[in-house]
Tab-separated table of C-alpha atoms and ligand atoms in Angstrom:
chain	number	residue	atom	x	y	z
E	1	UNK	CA	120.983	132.348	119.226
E	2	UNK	CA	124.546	131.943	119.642
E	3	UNK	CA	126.559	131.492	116.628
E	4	UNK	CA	128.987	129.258	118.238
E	5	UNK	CA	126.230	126.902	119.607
E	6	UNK	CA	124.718	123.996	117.632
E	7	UNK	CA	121.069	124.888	116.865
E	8	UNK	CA	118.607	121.448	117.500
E	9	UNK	CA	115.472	121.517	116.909
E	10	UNK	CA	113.291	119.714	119.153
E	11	UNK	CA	109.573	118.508	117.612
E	12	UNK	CA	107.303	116.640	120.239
E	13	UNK	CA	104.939	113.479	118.737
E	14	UNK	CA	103.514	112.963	122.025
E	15	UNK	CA	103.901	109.561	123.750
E	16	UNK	CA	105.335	108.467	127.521
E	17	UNK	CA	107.688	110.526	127.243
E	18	UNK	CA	104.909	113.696	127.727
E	19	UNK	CA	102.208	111.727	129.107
E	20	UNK	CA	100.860	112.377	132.540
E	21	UNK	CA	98.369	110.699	134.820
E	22	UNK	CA	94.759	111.857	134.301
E	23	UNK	CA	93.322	111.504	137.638
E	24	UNK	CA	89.727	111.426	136.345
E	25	UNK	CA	90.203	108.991	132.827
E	26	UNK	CA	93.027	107.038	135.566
E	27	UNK	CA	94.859	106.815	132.525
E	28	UNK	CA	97.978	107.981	130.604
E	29	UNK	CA	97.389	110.823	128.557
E	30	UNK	CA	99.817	113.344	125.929
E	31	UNK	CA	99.722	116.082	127.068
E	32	UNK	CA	100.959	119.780	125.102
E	33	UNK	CA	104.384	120.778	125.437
E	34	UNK	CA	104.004	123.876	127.687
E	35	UNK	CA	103.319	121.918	130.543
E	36	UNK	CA	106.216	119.423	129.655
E	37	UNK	CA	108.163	122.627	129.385
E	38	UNK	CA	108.751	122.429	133.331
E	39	UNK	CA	110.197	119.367	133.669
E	40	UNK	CA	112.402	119.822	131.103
E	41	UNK	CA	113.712	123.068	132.043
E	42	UNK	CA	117.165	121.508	132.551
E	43	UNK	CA	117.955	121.273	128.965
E	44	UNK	CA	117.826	124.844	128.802
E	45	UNK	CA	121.666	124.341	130.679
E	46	UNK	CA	123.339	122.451	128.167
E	47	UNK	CA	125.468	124.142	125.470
E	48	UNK	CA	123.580	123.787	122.779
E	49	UNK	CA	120.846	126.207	121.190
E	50	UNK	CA	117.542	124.400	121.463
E	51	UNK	CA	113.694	125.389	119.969
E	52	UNK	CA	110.973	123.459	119.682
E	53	UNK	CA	108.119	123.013	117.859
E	54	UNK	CA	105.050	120.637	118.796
E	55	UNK	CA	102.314	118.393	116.910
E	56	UNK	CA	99.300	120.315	118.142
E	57	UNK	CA	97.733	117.571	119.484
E	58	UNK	CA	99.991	115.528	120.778
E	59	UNK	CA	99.572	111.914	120.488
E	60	UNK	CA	99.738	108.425	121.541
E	61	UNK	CA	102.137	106.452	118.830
E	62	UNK	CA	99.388	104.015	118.433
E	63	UNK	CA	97.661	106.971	116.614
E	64	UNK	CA	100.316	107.513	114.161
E	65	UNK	CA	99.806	107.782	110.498
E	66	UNK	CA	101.649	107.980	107.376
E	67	UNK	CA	100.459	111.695	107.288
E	68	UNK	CA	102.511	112.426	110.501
E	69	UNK	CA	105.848	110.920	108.755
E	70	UNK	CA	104.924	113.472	106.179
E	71	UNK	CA	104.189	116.301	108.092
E	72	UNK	CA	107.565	115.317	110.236
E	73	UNK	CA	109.316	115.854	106.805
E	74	UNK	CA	107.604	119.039	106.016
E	75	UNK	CA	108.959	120.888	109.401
E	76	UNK	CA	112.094	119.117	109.136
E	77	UNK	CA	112.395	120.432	105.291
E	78	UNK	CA	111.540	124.034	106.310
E	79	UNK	CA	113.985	123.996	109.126
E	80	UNK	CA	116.669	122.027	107.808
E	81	UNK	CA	119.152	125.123	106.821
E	82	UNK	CA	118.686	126.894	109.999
E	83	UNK	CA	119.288	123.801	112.241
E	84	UNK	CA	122.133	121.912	112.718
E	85	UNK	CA	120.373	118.588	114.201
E	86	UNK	CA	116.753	117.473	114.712
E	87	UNK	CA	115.335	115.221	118.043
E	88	UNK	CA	112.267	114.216	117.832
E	89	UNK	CA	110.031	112.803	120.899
E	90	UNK	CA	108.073	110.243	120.414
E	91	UNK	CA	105.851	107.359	121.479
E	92	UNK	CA	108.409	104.022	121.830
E	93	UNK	CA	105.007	101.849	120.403
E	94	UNK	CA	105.506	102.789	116.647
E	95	UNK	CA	108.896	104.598	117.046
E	96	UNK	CA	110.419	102.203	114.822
E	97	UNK	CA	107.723	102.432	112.174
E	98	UNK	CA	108.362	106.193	112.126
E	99	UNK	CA	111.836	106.103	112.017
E	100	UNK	CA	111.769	104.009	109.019
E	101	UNK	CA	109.456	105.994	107.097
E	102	UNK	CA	111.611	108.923	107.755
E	103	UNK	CA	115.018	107.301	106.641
E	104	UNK	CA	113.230	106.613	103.078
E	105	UNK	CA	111.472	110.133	102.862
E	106	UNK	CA	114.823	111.798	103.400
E	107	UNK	CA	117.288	111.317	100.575
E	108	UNK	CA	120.757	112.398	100.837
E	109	UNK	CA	120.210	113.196	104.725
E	110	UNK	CA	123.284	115.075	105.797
E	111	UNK	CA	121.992	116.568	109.343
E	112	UNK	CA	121.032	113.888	112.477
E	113	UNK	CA	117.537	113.033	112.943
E	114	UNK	CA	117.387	111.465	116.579
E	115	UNK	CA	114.108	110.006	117.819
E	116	UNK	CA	113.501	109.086	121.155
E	117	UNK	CA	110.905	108.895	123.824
E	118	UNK	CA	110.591	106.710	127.474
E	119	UNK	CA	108.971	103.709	129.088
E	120	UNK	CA	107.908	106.211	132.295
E	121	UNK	CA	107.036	109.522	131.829
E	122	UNK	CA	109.028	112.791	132.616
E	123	UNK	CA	107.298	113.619	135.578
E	124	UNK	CA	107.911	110.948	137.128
E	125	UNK	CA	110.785	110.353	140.045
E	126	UNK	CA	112.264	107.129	138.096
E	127	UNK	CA	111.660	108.137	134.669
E	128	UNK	CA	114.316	107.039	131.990
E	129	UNK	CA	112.939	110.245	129.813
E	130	UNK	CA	115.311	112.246	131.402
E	131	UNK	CA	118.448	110.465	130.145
E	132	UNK	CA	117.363	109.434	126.903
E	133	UNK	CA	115.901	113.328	126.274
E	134	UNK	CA	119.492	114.473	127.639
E	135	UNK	CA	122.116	112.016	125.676
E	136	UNK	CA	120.019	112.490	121.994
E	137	UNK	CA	120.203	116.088	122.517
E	138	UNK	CA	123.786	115.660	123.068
E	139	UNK	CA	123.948	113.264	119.712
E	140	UNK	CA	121.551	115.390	117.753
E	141	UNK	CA	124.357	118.184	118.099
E	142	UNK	CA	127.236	115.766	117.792
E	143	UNK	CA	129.884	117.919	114.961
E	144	UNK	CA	133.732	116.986	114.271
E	145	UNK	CA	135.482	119.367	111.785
E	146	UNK	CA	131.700	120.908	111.116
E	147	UNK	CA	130.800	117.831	110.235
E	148	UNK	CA	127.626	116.023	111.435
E	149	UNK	CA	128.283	112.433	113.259
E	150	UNK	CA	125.671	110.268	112.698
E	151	UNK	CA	124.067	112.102	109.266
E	152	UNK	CA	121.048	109.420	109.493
E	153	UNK	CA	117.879	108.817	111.077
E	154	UNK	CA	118.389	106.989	114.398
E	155	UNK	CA	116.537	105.555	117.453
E	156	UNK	CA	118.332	106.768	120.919
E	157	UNK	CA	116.737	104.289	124.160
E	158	UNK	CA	118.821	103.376	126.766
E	159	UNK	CA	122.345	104.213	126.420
E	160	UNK	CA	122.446	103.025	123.001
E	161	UNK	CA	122.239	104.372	119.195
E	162	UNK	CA	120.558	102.394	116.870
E	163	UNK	CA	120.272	103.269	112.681
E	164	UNK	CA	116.202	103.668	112.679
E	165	UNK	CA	115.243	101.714	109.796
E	166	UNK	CA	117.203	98.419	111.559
E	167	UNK	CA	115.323	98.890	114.662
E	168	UNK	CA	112.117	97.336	116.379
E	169	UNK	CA	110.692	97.602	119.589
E	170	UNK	CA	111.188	94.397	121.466
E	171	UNK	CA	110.180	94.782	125.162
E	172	UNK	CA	107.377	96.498	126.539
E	173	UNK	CA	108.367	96.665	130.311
E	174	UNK	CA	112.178	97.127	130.677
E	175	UNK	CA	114.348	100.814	129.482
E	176	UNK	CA	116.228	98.611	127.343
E	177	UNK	CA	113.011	98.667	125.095
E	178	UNK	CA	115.002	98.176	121.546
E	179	UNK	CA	116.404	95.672	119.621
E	180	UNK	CA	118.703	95.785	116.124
E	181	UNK	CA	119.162	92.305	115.113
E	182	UNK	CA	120.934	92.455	111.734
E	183	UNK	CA	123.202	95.935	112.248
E	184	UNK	CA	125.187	96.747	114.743
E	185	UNK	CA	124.510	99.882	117.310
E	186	UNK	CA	125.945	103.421	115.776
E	187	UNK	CA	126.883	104.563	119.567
E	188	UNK	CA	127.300	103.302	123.032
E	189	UNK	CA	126.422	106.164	126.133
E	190	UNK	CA	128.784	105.601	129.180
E	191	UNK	CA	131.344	107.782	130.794
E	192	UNK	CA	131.377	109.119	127.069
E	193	UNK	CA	129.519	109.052	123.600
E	194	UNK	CA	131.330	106.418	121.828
E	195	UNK	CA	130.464	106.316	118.331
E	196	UNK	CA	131.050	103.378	115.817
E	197	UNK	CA	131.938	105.725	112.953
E	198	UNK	CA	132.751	102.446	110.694
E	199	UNK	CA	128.654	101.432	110.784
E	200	UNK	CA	127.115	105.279	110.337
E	201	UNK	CA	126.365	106.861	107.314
E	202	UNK	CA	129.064	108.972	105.979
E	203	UNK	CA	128.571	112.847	105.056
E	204	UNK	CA	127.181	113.952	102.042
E	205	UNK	CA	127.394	116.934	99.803
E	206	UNK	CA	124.148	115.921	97.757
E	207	UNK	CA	121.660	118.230	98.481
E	208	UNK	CA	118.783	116.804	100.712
E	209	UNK	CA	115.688	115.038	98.517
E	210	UNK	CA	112.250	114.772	100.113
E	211	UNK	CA	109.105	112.403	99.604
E	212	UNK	CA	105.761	113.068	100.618
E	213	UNK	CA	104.148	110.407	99.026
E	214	UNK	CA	103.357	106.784	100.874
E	215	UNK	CA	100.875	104.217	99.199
E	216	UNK	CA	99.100	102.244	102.105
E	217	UNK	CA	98.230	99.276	99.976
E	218	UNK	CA	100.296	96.958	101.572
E	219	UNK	CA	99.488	94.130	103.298
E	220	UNK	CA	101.302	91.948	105.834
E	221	UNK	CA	100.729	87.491	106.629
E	222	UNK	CA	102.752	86.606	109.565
E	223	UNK	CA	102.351	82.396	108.609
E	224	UNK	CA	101.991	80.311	111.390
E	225	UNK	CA	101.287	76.164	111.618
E	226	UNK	CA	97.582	75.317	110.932
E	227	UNK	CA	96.415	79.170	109.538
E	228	UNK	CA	93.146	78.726	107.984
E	229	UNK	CA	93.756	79.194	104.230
E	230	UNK	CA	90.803	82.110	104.489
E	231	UNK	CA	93.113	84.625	105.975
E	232	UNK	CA	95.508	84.100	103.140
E	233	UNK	CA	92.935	84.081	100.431
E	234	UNK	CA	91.420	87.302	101.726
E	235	UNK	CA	94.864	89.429	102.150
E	236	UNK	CA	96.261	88.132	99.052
E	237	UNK	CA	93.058	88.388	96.941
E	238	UNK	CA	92.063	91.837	97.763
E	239	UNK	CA	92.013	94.167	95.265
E	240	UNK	CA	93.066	96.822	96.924
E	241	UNK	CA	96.451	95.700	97.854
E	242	UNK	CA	99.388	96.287	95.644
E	243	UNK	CA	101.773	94.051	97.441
E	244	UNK	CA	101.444	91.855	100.753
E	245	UNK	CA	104.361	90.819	102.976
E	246	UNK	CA	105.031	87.246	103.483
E	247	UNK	CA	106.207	87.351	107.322
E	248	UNK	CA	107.893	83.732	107.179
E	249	UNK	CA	109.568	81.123	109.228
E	250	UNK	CA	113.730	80.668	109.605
E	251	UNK	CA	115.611	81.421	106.317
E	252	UNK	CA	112.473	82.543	104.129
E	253	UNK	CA	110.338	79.541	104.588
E	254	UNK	CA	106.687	78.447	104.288
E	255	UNK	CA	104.307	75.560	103.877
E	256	UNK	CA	105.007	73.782	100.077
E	257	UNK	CA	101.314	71.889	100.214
E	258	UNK	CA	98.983	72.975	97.200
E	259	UNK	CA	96.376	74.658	99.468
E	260	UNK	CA	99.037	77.257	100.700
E	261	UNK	CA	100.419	77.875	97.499
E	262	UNK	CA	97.875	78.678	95.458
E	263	UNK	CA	96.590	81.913	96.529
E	264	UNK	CA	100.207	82.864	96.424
E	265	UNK	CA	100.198	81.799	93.081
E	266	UNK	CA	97.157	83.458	91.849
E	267	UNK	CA	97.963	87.028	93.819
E	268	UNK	CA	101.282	86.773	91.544
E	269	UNK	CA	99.427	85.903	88.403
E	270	UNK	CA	96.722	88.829	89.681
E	271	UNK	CA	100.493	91.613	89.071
E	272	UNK	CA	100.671	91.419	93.022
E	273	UNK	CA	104.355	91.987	94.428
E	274	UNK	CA	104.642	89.594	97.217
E	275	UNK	CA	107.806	90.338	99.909
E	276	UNK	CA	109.366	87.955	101.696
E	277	UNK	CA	111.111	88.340	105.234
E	278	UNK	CA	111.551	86.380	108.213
E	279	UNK	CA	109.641	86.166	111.664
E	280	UNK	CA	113.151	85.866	113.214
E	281	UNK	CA	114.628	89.041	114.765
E	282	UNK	CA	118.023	88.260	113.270
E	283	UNK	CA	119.396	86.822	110.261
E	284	UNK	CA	117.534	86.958	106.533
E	285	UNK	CA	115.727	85.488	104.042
E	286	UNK	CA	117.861	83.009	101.822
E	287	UNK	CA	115.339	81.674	98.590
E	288	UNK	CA	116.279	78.637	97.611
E	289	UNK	CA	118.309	77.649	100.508
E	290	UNK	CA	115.503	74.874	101.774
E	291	UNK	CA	112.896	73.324	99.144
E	292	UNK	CA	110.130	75.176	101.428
E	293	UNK	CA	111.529	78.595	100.220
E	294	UNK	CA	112.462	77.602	96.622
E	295	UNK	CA	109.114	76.962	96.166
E	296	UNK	CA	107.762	80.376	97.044
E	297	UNK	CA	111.469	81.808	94.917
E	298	UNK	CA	109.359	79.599	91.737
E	299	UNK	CA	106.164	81.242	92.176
E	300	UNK	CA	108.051	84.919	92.078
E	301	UNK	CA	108.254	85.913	95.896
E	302	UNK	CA	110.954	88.564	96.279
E	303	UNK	CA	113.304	88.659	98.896
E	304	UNK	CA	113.272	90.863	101.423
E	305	UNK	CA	116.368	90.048	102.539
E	306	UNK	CA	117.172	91.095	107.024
E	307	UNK	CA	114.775	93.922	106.749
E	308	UNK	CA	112.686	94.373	109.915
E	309	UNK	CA	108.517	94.217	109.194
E	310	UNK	CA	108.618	98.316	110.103
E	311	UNK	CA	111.275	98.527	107.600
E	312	UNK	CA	109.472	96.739	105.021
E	313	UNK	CA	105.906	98.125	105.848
E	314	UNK	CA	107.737	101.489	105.636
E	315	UNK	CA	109.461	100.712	102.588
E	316	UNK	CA	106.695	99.557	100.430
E	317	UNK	CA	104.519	102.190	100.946
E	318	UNK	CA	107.163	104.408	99.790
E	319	UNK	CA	108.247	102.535	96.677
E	320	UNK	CA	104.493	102.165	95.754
E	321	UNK	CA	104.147	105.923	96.774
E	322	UNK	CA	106.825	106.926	94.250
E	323	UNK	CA	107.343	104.604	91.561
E	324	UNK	CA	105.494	102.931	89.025
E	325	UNK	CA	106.993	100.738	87.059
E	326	UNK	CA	106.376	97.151	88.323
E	327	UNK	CA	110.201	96.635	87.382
E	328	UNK	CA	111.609	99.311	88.933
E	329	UNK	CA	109.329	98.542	92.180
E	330	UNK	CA	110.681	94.819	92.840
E	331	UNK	CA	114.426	96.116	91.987
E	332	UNK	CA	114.085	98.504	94.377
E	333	UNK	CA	112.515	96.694	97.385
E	334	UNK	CA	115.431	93.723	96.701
E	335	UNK	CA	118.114	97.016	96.905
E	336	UNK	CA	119.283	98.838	99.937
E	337	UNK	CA	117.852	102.473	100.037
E	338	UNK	CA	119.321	103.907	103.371
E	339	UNK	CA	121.050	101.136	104.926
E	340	UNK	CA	117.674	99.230	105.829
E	341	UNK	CA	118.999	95.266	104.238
E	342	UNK	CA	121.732	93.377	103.476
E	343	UNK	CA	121.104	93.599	99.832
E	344	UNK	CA	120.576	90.167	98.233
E	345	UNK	CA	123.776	88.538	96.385
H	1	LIG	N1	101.778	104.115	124.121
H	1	LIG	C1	102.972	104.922	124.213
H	1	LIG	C2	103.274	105.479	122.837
H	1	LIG	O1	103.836	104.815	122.036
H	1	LIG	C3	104.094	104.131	124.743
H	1	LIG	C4	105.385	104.876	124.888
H	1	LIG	O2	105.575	105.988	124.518
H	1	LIG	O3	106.337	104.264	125.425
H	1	LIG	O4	102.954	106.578	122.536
């Protein structure tokens, strides 16, 4: 390697991005990164020192798991001294949920962590892969005064740079595939790289803290006019959840008849944490701010302030992964970790 160069080191998922056309399934399918290798021989141009390392099999995002976030962690703890930047390829479907999990697994991240993928594959004539592979390369490596830009885990689609854990995907047909509703984008790709240095993490000299643990018992309502009381009663009663995730309407809000309430009542009663945060794609949960919140706010629903559902997904299995103190566990889901909420006033 040259010394001079920035060293980035590249880890394929799977996804679009490496999928080709399997004449005989007549389907998309991941495939392994040696025969990606040839359409990406381009990179090997640009001045920046690049390896890469590859899931075995690679996959379809759909098939992610929590043990992928962790096994993303453990190659990007064994390689974080010798690189300078991480990319990581991967499927656009759950490329939000990963990034998320990844911002809370890595305390104190001083070293980029770019994820991106494409809505077309590489091998194809009009695929966006190329660009988005190209500029988060580019960003991955990003140093001024040997000091990493954007020292955070972000989602690069489409010209734009987005803080992961503040990111969802939104559109399943055009390049422009994400969406940040409550933070504004960490860099815009024209002519130049134009980074909003005000809204990205600044440098730190902590050194870097990893998680590898991620409780899945966490479940998610999204509440919607006329929902048979069942659903609710079986999510919120089950005893293997630790917490369940109110996905509400507007400001926080939900139905204040007795029927609805009650198994929110009893879940609570039952040591259940329940989260609250909104269906909208911008703007957060205020308690209190219409009677049909304040009612929840009496029961003891927690806020979860402008968090997207990835983020809070993401973030309760790590809390419940890591903590244990019932306490500790609602302060910390109401506080911002890595930039993922607003934190409540
Ligand atoms: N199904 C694909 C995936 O998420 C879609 C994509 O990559 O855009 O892996």
């Amino acid at each position: 390697m040259n010394k001079n160069r920035r060293k980035v080191l590249l880890i394929y998922t799977g996804g679009t991005i490496g999928m080709v056309f399997d004449e005989k399934l007549k389907t998309l399918v991941p495939v392994n990164f040696d025969k990606l290798n040839s359409y990406i021989s381009y990179i090997d141009q640009m001045p920046i020192d690049i390896r890469h390392i590859s899931f075995e099999n690679p996959i379809d995002s759909s098939n992610i798991l929590p043990k992928h976030w962790v096994k993303l962690v453990d190659i990007i703890e064994k390689h974080y001294i010798e690189y300078d930047g991480f990319l990581i390829l991967h499927g656009t479907d759950t490329m939000a949920y990963t990034a998320s999990a990844l911002s809370f697994l890595l305390e104190n991240l001083n070293k980029p962590v770019i994820l991106t993928g494409s809505q077309l594959p590489l091998d194809m004539i009009r695929t966006d892969g190329r660009d988005n592979l190209i500029a988060a390369l580019e960003i991955a490596s990003a140093y001024k005064d040997d000091l990493p830009i954007v020292p955070e885990v972000a989602i690069y689609f489409e010209n734009k740079l987005f803080r992961g854990n503040r990111t969802s995907k939104f559109n399943a047909e055009n390049f422009d595939a994400f969406y940040s509703g409550n933070y504004p984008v960490l860099a815009q790709v024209g002519v130049h790289i134009k980074y909003y240095t005000e809204y990205i993490n600044k440098p730190t000299n902590k050194p870097l803290k990893v998680y590898k643990k991620l409780d899945n018992s966490v479940g998610l309502i999204k509440i919607y006019p006329g929902m048979p009381i069942k659903i609710l009663e079986d999510i919120l009663y089950d005893k293997d959840l630790k917490l369940v995730i109110l996905e509400t309407f507007g400001t926080g809000n939900a139905p204040t008849y007795d029927e609805f309430l009650k198994p929110i009542k009893k879940a609570i009663e039952d040591k259940k944490v329940i989260l609250n945060i909104t269906q909208c794609k911008a703007g957060k949960v205020e308690l209190g701010r219409y009677a049909t919140s304040l009612s929840l706010e009496n029961l003891g629903v927690i806020s979860g302030a402008d968090m997207t559902v990835e983020s809070a997904i993401t973030k309760s299995m790590f809390v419940l992964g890591n903590f244990t103190d019932k306490n500790q566990i609602i302060r910390l889901l109401q506080t911002s970790l890595r930039g993922e909420m607003t934190d409540n006033e």
